[in-house]
mmCIF file of C-alpha atoms in Angstrom:
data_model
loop_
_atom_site.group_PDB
_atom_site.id
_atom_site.type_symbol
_atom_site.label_atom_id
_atom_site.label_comp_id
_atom_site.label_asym_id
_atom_site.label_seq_id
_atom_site.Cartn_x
_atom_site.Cartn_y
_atom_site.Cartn_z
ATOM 1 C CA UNK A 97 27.469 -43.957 35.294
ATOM 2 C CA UNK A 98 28.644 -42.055 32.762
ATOM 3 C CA UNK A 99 30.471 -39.345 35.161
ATOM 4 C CA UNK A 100 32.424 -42.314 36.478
ATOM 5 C CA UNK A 101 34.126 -43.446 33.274
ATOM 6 C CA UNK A 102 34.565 -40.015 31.907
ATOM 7 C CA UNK A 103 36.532 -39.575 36.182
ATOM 8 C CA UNK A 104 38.162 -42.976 35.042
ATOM 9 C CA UNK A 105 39.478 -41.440 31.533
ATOM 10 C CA UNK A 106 40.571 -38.264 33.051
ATOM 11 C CA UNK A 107 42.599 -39.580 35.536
ATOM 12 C CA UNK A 108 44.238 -41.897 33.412
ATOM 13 C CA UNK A 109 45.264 -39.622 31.148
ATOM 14 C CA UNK A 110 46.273 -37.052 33.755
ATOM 15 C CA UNK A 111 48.194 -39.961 35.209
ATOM 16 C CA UNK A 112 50.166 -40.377 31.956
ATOM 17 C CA UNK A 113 51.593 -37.390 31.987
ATOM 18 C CA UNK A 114 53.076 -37.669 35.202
ATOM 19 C CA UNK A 115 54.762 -40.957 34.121
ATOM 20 C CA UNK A 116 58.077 -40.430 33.051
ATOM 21 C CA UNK A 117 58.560 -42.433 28.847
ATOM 22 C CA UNK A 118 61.055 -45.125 29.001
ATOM 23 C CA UNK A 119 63.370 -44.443 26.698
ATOM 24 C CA UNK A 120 65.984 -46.624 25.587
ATOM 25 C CA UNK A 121 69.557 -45.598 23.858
ATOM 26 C CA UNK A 122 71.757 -48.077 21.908
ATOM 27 C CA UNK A 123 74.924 -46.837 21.250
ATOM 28 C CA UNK A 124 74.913 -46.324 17.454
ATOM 29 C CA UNK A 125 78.230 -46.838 14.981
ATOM 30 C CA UNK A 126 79.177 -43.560 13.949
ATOM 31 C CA UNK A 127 78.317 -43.498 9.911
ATOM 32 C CA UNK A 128 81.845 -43.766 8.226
ATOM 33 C CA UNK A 129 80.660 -41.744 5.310
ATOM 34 C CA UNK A 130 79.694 -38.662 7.692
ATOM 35 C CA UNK A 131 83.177 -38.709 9.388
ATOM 36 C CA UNK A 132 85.188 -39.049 6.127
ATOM 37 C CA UNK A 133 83.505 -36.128 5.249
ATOM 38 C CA UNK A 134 83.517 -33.985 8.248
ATOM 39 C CA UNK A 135 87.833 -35.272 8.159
ATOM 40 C CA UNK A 136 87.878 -33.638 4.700
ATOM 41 C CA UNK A 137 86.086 -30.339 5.386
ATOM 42 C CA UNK A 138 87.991 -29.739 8.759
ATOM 43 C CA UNK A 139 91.265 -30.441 6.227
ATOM 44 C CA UNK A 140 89.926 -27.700 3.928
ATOM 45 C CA UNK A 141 89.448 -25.450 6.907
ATOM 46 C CA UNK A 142 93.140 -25.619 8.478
ATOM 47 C CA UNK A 143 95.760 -22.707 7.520
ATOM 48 C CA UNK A 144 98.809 -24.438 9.200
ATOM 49 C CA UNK A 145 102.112 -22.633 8.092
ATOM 50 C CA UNK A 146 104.398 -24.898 9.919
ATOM 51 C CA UNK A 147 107.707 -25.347 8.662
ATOM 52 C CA UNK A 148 108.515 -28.822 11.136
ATOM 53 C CA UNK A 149 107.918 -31.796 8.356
ATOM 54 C CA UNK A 150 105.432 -34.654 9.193
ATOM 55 C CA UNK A 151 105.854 -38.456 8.726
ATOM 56 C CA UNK A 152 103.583 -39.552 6.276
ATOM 57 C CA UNK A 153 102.719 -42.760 4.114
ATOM 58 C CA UNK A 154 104.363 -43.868 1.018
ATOM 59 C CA UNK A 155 102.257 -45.999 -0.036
ATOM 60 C CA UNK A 156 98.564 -44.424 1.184
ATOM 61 C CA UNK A 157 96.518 -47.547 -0.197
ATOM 62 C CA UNK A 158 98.435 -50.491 1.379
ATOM 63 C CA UNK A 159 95.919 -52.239 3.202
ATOM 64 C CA UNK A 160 98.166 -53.762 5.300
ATOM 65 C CA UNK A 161 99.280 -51.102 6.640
ATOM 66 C CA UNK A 162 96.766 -49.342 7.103
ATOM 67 C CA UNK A 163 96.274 -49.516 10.992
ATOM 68 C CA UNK A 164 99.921 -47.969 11.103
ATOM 69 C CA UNK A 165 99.073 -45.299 9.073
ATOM 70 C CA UNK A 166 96.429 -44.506 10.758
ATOM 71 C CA UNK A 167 98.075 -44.430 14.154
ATOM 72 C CA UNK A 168 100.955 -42.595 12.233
ATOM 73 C CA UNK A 169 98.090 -39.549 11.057
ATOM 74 C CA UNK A 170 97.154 -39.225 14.921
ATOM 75 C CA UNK A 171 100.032 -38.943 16.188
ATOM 76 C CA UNK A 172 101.264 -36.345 13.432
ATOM 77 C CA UNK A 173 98.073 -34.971 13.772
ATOM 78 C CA UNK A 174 98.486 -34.223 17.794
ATOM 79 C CA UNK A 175 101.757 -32.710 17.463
ATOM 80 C CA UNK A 176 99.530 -29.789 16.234
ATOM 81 C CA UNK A 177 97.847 -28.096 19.359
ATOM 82 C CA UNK A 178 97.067 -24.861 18.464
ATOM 83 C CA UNK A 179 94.521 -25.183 15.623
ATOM 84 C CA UNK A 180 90.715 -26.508 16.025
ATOM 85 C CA UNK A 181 90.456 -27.887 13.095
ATOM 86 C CA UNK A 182 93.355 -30.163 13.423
ATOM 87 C CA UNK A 183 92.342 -31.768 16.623
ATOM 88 C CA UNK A 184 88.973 -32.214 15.107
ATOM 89 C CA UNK A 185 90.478 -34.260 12.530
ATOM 90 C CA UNK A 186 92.446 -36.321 15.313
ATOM 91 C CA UNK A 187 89.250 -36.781 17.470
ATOM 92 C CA UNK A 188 87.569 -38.139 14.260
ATOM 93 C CA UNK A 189 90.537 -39.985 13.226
ATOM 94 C CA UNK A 190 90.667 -41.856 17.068
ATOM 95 C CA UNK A 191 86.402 -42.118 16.268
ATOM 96 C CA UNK A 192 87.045 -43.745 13.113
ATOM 97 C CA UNK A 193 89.703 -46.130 14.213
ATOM 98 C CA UNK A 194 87.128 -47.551 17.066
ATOM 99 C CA UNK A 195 84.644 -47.957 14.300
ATOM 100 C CA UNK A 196 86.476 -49.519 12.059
ATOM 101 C CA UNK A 197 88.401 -52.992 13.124
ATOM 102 C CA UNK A 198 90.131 -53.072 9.886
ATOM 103 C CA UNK A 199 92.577 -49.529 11.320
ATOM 104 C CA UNK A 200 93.005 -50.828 15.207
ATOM 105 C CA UNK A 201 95.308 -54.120 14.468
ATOM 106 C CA UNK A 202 97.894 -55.510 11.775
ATOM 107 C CA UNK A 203 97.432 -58.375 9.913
ATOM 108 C CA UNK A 204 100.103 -61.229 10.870
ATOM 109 C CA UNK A 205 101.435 -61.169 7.301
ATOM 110 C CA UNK A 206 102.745 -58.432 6.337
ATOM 111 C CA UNK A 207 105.359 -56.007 4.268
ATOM 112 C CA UNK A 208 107.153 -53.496 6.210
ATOM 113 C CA UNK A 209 105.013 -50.031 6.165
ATOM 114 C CA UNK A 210 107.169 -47.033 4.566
ATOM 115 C CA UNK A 211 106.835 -43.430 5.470
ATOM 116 C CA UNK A 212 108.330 -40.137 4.786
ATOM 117 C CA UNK A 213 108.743 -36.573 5.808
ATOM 118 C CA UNK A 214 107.357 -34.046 4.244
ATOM 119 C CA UNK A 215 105.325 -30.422 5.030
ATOM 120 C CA UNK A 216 102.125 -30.055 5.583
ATOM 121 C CA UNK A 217 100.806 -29.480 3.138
ATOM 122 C CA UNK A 218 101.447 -32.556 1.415
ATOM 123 C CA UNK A 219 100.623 -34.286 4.863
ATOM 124 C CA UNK A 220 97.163 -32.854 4.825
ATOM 125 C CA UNK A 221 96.777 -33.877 0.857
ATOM 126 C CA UNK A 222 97.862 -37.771 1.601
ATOM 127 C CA UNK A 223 95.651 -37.904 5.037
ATOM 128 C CA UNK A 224 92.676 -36.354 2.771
ATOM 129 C CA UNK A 225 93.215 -39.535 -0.056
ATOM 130 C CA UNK A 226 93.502 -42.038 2.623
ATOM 131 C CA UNK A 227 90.724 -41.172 4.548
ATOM 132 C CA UNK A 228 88.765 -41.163 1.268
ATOM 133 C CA UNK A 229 90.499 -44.451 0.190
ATOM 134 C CA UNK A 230 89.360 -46.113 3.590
ATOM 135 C CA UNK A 231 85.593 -45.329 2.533
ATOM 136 C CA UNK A 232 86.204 -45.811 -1.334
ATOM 137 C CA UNK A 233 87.170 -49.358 -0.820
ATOM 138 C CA UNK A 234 84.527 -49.872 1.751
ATOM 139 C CA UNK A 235 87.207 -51.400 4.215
ATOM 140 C CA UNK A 236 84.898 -50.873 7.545
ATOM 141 C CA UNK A 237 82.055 -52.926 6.328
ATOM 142 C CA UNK A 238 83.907 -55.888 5.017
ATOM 143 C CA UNK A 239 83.535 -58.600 7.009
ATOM 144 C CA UNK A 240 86.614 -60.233 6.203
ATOM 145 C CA UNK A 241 89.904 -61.511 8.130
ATOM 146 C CA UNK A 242 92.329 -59.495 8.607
ATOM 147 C CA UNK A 243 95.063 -62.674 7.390
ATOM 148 C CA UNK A 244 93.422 -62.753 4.110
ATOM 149 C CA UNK A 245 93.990 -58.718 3.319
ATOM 150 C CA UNK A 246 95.273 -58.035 -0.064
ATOM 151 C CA UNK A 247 98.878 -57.014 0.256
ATOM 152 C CA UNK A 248 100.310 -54.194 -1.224
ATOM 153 C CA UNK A 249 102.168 -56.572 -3.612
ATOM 154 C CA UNK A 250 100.730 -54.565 -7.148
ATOM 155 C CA UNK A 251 103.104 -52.032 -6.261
ATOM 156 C CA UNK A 252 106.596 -53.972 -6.509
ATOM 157 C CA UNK A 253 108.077 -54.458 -9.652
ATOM 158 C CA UNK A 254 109.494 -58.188 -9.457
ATOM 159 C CA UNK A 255 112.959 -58.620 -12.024
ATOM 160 C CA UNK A 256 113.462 -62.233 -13.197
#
């Protein structure tokens, strides 16, 4: 009798190995944190020496506009083909727009978004404090309505 179960456990657990695990993926948020990081550190990494200017933000900290400046940063960003590190930054720019709601749509009120030209240098410097201003201020988390934004109203000086 005891042959028989000891058969029975044996070929159960031979069986098992032949059975394939079921394993299940769930498409997982990308951690804003990591990108932010990996955004700066590719920053650090590029040696452009371009002398074409790039349109960048006056105001980096406006939330309201910040789904234009991101969409401005990417499409600075992709006018730069030859460097790896700069279309790593614009693939994790495009990741971090999809994860975060806050960068893919403007608010119905809002100011008219101001940008400028200037090298690159001073491109890469304002794209490195916005990208760190978007995860400072927590703005992908916030579960809040995009109507209700604070403006960017601190920064004008009203006369009476």
């Amino acid at each position: 009798m005891y042959k028989y179960m000891l058969l029975l456990f044996l070929s159960l657990g031979i069986h098992s190995h032949f059975v394939p695990l079921k394993i299940t993926t769930s498409p997982s948020p990308h951690n804003i944190s990591t990108l932010v990081r990996e955004i700066i550190g590719l920053l650090n990494k590029t040696q452009e020496n371009s002398r074409e200017n790039f349109t960048t933000p006056t105001n980096i900290t406006c939330p309201t506009c910040s789904h234009k400046y991101t969409n401005e940063f990417i499409r600075e960003l992709h006018k730069i083909k030859h460097d790896q590190h700069v279309l790593g930054v614009e693939r994790d720019m495009e990741v971090l727009k999809e994860d975060c709601p806050f960068l893919k749509k403007a608010p119905h009120n809002h100011l008219p978004c101001e940008s400028t030209k200037r090298d690159f240098g001073t491109f890469k410097e304002d794209l490195k404090k916005f990208v760190s201003w978007i995860y400072e201020r927590n703005i992908c988390n916030k579960a809040q309505q995009m109507d209700k934004v604070d403006t960017c109203l601190q920064n004008i000086t009203v006369l009476p």
